[in-house]
PDB file of C-alpha atoms in Angstrom:
ATOM      1  CA  MET A1483     -56.777  -3.376  16.727  1.00 44.00           C
ATOM      2  CA  HIS A1484     -54.517   0.068  16.498  1.00 48.00           C
ATOM      3  CA  SER A1485     -52.073  -3.177  16.850  1.00 46.00           C
ATOM      4  CA  ARG A1486     -52.965  -5.507  14.070  1.00 49.00           C
ATOM      5  CA  LYS A1487     -52.419  -1.702  11.197  1.00 48.00           C
ATOM      6  CA  VAL A1488     -49.124  -1.652  12.998  1.00 41.00           C
ATOM      7  CA  ILE A1489     -48.653  -5.273  12.734  1.00 46.00           C
ATOM      8  CA  ALA A1490     -49.829  -5.405   8.655  1.00 47.00           C
ATOM      9  CA  ALA A1491     -47.847  -2.612   8.176  1.00 46.00           C
ATOM     10  CA  LEU A1492     -44.905  -3.767   9.109  1.00 42.00           C
ATOM     11  CA  ALA A1493     -44.726  -6.722   7.400  1.00 47.00           C
ATOM     12  CA  LEU A1494     -46.334  -4.848   4.098  1.00 42.00           C
ATOM     13  CA  ALA A1495     -43.108  -2.740   4.508  1.00 46.00           C
ATOM     14  CA  GLY A1496     -40.733  -5.648   5.063  1.00 48.00           C
ATOM     15  CA  GLY A1497     -42.447  -7.268   2.233  1.00 49.00           C
ATOM     16  CA  LEU A1498     -40.924  -4.238   0.024  1.00 43.00           C
ATOM     17  CA  VAL A1499     -37.746  -3.501   2.251  1.00 42.00           C
ATOM     18  CA  ALA A1500     -35.634  -7.363   1.375  1.00 43.00           C
ATOM     19  CA  PRO A1501     -36.061  -7.336  -2.472  1.00 43.00           C
ATOM     20  CA  MET A1502     -34.397  -3.850  -2.545  1.00 41.00           C
ATOM     21  CA  ALA A1503     -32.290  -4.028  -0.129  1.00 40.00           C
ATOM     22  CA  LEU A1504     -31.764  -7.692  -2.118  1.00 39.00           C
ATOM     23  CA  ALA A1505     -31.325  -5.407  -5.152  1.00 41.00           C
ATOM     24  CA  ALA A1506     -28.614  -3.074  -2.996  1.00 41.00           C
ATOM     25  CA  THR A1507     -26.925  -5.262  -2.137  1.00 42.00           C
ATOM     26  CA  PRO A1508     -23.933  -5.390  -5.186  1.00 51.00           C
ATOM     27  CA  ALA A1509     -23.278  -1.726  -4.889  1.00 48.00           C
ATOM     28  CA  ALA A1510     -23.279  -1.204  -1.915  1.00 44.00           C
ATOM     29  CA  ALA A1511     -20.189  -3.381  -2.363  1.00 67.00           C
ATOM     30  CA  MET A1512     -18.182  -1.308  -4.256  1.00 78.00           C
ATOM     31  CA  ALA A1513     -16.646   1.333  -2.786  1.00 80.00           C
ATOM     32  CA  GLY A1514     -17.607   5.389  -2.322  1.00 91.00           C
ATOM     33  CA  SER A1515     -13.973   6.058  -1.248  1.00 95.00           C
ATOM     34  CA  CYS A1516     -10.457   5.630  -1.387  1.00 96.00           C
ATOM     35  CA  ARG A1517      -7.503   5.836   0.696  1.00 97.00           C
ATOM     36  CA  VAL A1518      -4.655   6.553  -1.616  1.00 98.00           C
ATOM     37  CA  GLU A1519      -0.920   6.385  -0.743  1.00 98.00           C
ATOM     38  CA  LEU A1520       2.918   6.379  -2.322  1.00 98.00           C
ATOM     39  CA  TYR A1521       3.694   3.157  -2.654  1.00 98.00           C
ATOM     40  CA  ASP A1522       6.758   3.116  -4.401  1.00 98.00           C
ATOM     41  CA  ILE A1523       9.166   5.646  -6.359  1.00 98.00           C
ATOM     42  CA  ASP A1524      12.942   4.967  -8.196  1.00 97.00           C
ATOM     43  CA  ALA A1525      14.861   7.373  -9.316  1.00 96.00           C
ATOM     44  CA  GLY A1526      15.731   7.096 -13.241  1.00 94.00           C
ATOM     45  CA  ASN A1527      17.971  10.157 -13.971  1.00 89.00           C
ATOM     46  CA  VAL A1528      18.280  13.320 -10.885  1.00 90.00           C
ATOM     47  CA  ALA A1529      17.009  16.489 -12.035  1.00 79.00           C
ATOM     48  CA  ASP A1530      20.192  18.071 -10.174  1.00 81.00           C
ATOM     49  CA  ARG A1531      24.004  18.925 -11.125  1.00 77.00           C
ATOM     50  CA  ASP A1532      25.153  17.780  -8.022  1.00 80.00           C
ATOM     51  CA  GLY A1533      23.528  13.889  -8.861  1.00 83.00           C
ATOM     52  CA  GLN A1534      20.837  14.265  -5.911  1.00 88.00           C
ATOM     53  CA  ASP A1535      17.734  15.516  -5.462  1.00 91.00           C
ATOM     54  CA  GLU A1536      16.118  16.826  -2.397  1.00 92.00           C
ATOM     55  CA  LEU A1537      12.656  14.961  -2.584  1.00 94.00           C
ATOM     56  CA  ARG A1538       9.465  16.024  -1.374  1.00 94.00           C
ATOM     57  CA  PHE A1539       5.567  14.896  -1.538  1.00 96.00           C
ATOM     58  CA  LEU A1540       2.712  17.650  -2.032  1.00 96.00           C
ATOM     59  CA  VAL A1541      -0.626  16.008  -1.112  1.00 97.00           C
ATOM     60  CA  GLY A1542      -3.862  17.958  -0.536  1.00 93.00           C
ATOM     61  CA  GLY A1543      -1.463  20.172   0.610  1.00 92.00           C
ATOM     62  CA  ASN A1544       1.046  18.747   2.728  1.00 93.00           C
ATOM     63  CA  LEU A1545       4.176  18.667   2.408  1.00 93.00           C
ATOM     64  CA  PHE A1546       5.749  15.040   2.787  1.00 94.00           C
ATOM     65  CA  PRO A1547       8.417  13.763   4.865  1.00 93.00           C
ATOM     66  CA  ARG A1548       7.602  16.746   7.521  1.00 84.00           C
ATOM     67  CA  ILE A1549       8.969  15.086  10.354  1.00 73.00           C
ATOM     68  CA  ASN A1550      11.568  13.370  10.924  1.00 69.00           C
ATOM     69  CA  ALA A1551      13.030  14.859   7.611  1.00 77.00           C
ATOM     70  CA  ASN A1552      12.575  18.281   5.420  1.00 86.00           C
ATOM     71  CA  TYR A1553      13.212  15.807   2.053  1.00 91.00           C
ATOM     72  CA  PHE A1554      14.271  12.796   1.175  1.00 94.00           C
ATOM     73  CA  GLY A1555      17.969  12.522  -1.204  1.00 93.00           C
ATOM     74  CA  MET A1556      17.608   9.963  -4.405  1.00 95.00           C
ATOM     75  CA  ASN A1557      20.813   9.657  -6.776  1.00 94.00           C
ATOM     76  CA  ALA A1558      20.165   8.282  -9.996  1.00 93.00           C
ATOM     77  CA  GLY A1559      19.654   4.197  -8.919  1.00 94.00           C
ATOM     78  CA  ASP A1560      17.763   4.379  -5.933  1.00 96.00           C
ATOM     79  CA  ASP A1561      14.457   2.741  -4.718  1.00 96.00           C
ATOM     80  CA  GLY A1562      11.918   4.020  -1.977  1.00 96.00           C
ATOM     81  CA  ASP A1563      10.077   3.391  -0.073  1.00 95.00           C
ATOM     82  CA  PRO A1564       6.633   5.074   1.404  1.00 96.00           C
ATOM     83  CA  GLY A1565       8.361   5.452   4.516  1.00 95.00           C
ATOM     84  CA  ASP A1566      11.325   7.455   3.605  1.00 95.00           C
ATOM     85  CA  PHE A1567       8.523   9.562   3.244  1.00 96.00           C
ATOM     86  CA  GLU A1568       7.077   9.850   6.373  1.00 95.00           C
ATOM     87  CA  GLY A1569       4.394   7.784   4.318  1.00 95.00           C
ATOM     88  CA  PRO A1570       1.978   9.664   2.201  1.00 97.00           C
ATOM     89  CA  THR A1571      -1.613   9.163   1.983  1.00 97.00           C
ATOM     90  CA  SER A1572      -5.212  11.105   1.257  1.00 97.00           C
ATOM     91  CA  ILE A1573      -8.258  10.218   1.502  1.00 97.00           C
ATOM     92  CA  ILE A1574     -10.786  10.816  -1.519  1.00 96.00           C
ATOM     93  CA  LEU A1575     -14.786   9.893  -2.158  1.00 95.00           C
ATOM     94  CA  ASN A1576     -15.477   8.124  -5.192  1.00 91.00           C
ATOM     95  CA  THR A1577     -15.950  11.927  -6.972  1.00 93.00           C
ATOM     96  CA  GLN A1578     -12.858  13.202  -5.967  1.00 95.00           C
ATOM     97  CA  ASP A1579      -9.137  13.345  -7.701  1.00 96.00           C
ATOM     98  CA  VAL A1580      -6.283  13.905  -5.448  1.00 97.00           C
ATOM     99  CA  ASP A1581      -2.592  14.782  -6.931  1.00 98.00           C
ATOM    100  CA  PHE A1582       0.928  13.635  -5.420  1.00 98.00           C
ATOM    101  CA  GLU A1583       3.391  16.276  -6.726  1.00 98.00           C
ATOM    102  CA  LEU A1584       6.574  15.326  -6.888  1.00 97.00           C
ATOM    103  CA  ARG A1585       8.571  18.314  -5.411  1.00 94.00           C
ATOM    104  CA  GLU A1586      12.917  18.838  -5.920  1.00 91.00           C
ATOM    105  CA  THR A1587      13.871  21.080  -2.965  1.00 87.00           C
ATOM    106  CA  ASP A1588      16.969  23.199  -1.507  1.00 79.00           C
ATOM    107  CA  GLY A1589      18.408  24.514   1.248  1.00 71.00           C
ATOM    108  CA  PRO A1590      18.404  25.784   3.434  1.00 65.00           C
ATOM    109  CA  VAL A1591      14.909  26.441   4.027  1.00 67.00           C
ATOM    110  CA  TRP A1592      13.012  24.026   2.458  1.00 70.00           C
ATOM    111  CA  GLY A1593       9.668  24.451   1.040  1.00 73.00           C
ATOM    112  CA  GLN A1594       7.851  23.233  -1.643  1.00 80.00           C
ATOM    113  CA  GLY A1595      11.001  23.654  -4.166  1.00 85.00           C
ATOM    114  CA  ASP A1596       9.872  23.006  -8.456  1.00 89.00           C
ATOM    115  CA  ARG A1597       7.288  20.699  -9.451  1.00 93.00           C
ATOM    116  CA  LEU A1598       9.007  17.729 -11.461  1.00 94.00           C
ATOM    117  CA  GLY A1599       5.793  15.561 -12.370  1.00 96.00           C
ATOM    118  CA  THR A1600       2.158  15.164 -10.997  1.00 98.00           C
ATOM    119  CA  VAL A1601       0.230  11.701 -10.348  1.00 98.00           C
ATOM    120  CA  THR A1602      -3.002  11.642  -9.960  1.00 97.00           C
ATOM    121  CA  ALA A1603      -5.398   9.201  -8.406  1.00 97.00           C
ATOM    122  CA  THR A1604      -8.762   9.267 -10.102  1.00 95.00           C
ATOM    123  CA  GLY A1605     -12.092   9.530  -7.816  1.00 93.00           C
ATOM    124  CA  ASN A1606     -13.674   7.211 -11.354  1.00 92.00           C
ATOM    125  CA  THR A1607     -10.718   4.472 -10.459  1.00 92.00           C
ATOM    126  CA  CYS A1608     -12.021   4.599  -7.192  1.00 89.00           C
ATOM    127  CA  ALA A1609     -15.547   4.263  -7.982  1.00 90.00           C
ATOM    128  CA  GLY A1610     -14.836   0.828 -10.461  1.00 90.00           C
ATOM    129  CA  LEU A1611     -13.001  -0.463  -7.411  1.00 93.00           C
ATOM    130  CA  ALA A1612     -14.762  -3.368  -4.665  1.00 94.00           C
ATOM    131  CA  THR A1613     -14.699  -2.728  -0.620  1.00 93.00           C
ATOM    132  CA  GLY A1614     -11.133  -4.068  -0.197  1.00 94.00           C
ATOM    133  CA  ALA A1615      -9.695  -4.407  -3.311  1.00 96.00           C
ATOM    134  CA  THR A1616      -6.146  -2.605  -4.375  1.00 97.00           C
ATOM    135  CA  ARG A1617      -4.703  -0.752  -7.804  1.00 97.00           C
ATOM    136  CA  ILE A1618      -1.677   0.408  -8.483  1.00 97.00           C
ATOM    137  CA  ILE A1619      -1.399   2.962 -10.651  1.00 97.00           C
ATOM    138  CA  THR A1620       2.565   3.971 -11.543  1.00 98.00           C
ATOM    139  CA  ARG A1621       3.414   6.925 -14.045  1.00 98.00           C
ATOM    140  CA  THR A1622       7.534   7.722 -14.970  1.00 98.00           C
ATOM    141  CA  LEU A1623       7.559  11.664 -14.763  1.00 97.00           C
ATOM    142  CA  THR A1624      10.109  13.420 -16.824  1.00 96.00           C
ATOM    143  CA  GLY A1625      11.479  16.566 -17.971  1.00 94.00           C
ATOM    144  CA  ASN A1626      14.836  18.880 -17.808  1.00 90.00           C
ATOM    145  CA  GLU A1627      14.497  21.076 -14.953  1.00 76.00           C
ATOM    146  CA  GLN A1628      18.218  21.699 -14.132  1.00 77.00           C
ATOM    147  CA  THR A1629      19.505  18.595 -16.242  1.00 84.00           C
ATOM    148  CA  ALA A1630      16.920  14.872 -17.137  1.00 89.00           C
ATOM    149  CA  TYR A1631      15.992  13.676 -14.411  1.00 93.00           C
ATOM    150  CA  SER A1632      13.488  10.889 -14.863  1.00 96.00           C
ATOM    151  CA  TYR A1633      11.048   9.225 -11.900  1.00 97.00           C
ATOM    152  CA  VAL A1634       8.903   6.289 -11.906  1.00 98.00           C
ATOM    153  CA  VAL A1635       5.577   6.557  -9.321  1.00 98.00           C
ATOM    154  CA  SER A1636       3.713   4.405  -8.676  1.00 98.00           C
ATOM    155  CA  LEU A1637       0.556   4.665  -6.306  1.00 98.00           C
ATOM    156  CA  GLU A1638      -1.777   2.098  -3.589  1.00 98.00           C
ATOM    157  CA  MET A1639      -5.791   3.198  -4.153  1.00 97.00           C
ATOM    158  CA  THR A1640      -7.701   0.757  -1.385  1.00 97.00           C
ATOM    159  CA  ALA A1641     -10.956   0.621  -2.069  1.00 96.00           C
ATOM    160  CA  LEU A1642     -12.814   1.515   1.827  1.00 95.00           C
TER     161      LEU A1642
END
C-alpha cells in the first residue's frame, strides 16, 4: 500500500519538476562566474625619463610577474603578452568586480611602485555571458607620472 502512494507521489513530483527544469535551462546556461586574464598590453609612451617602464600588475592583492622576474620592462611602442607578466588571472562571481592595476616599479626593491591606471572587469559583464563565451575589455591608460605615458591594456573574460 505504501509503495503505491510513494510511486504516485514520485510521479506527481516528476511531473512538476520536469517543467521547472525546462524553464530553468536558459538561465542555467548563463555564467555564474568568469575567469579574467590579461590579454594584451601595448605601450604608447612610457612614464620614466630613462625611456623604459618597469611594469607589474596588481590583481587581487598579488603582483605579476611574481616568480621569474620582478618586473617586465617596456619601451615606447612595445607589445606585451600575458606570459611576460606570468599570466595575471582572477576568478570572479557575476556579482563581483576585479581590478587589474598597472604599476611602474623602481629597484632595487621591486615593490608595488606607482599606479599608472586600472582596468576593471565587472561582474555585470560576466553575468551577461553564456557559459564558454568570451569578451575582450580594452582601456587606454594615460597620465603624466614622470613624463606623459599611455598604455592600451586588454583583458579577456571567459564565462565559466
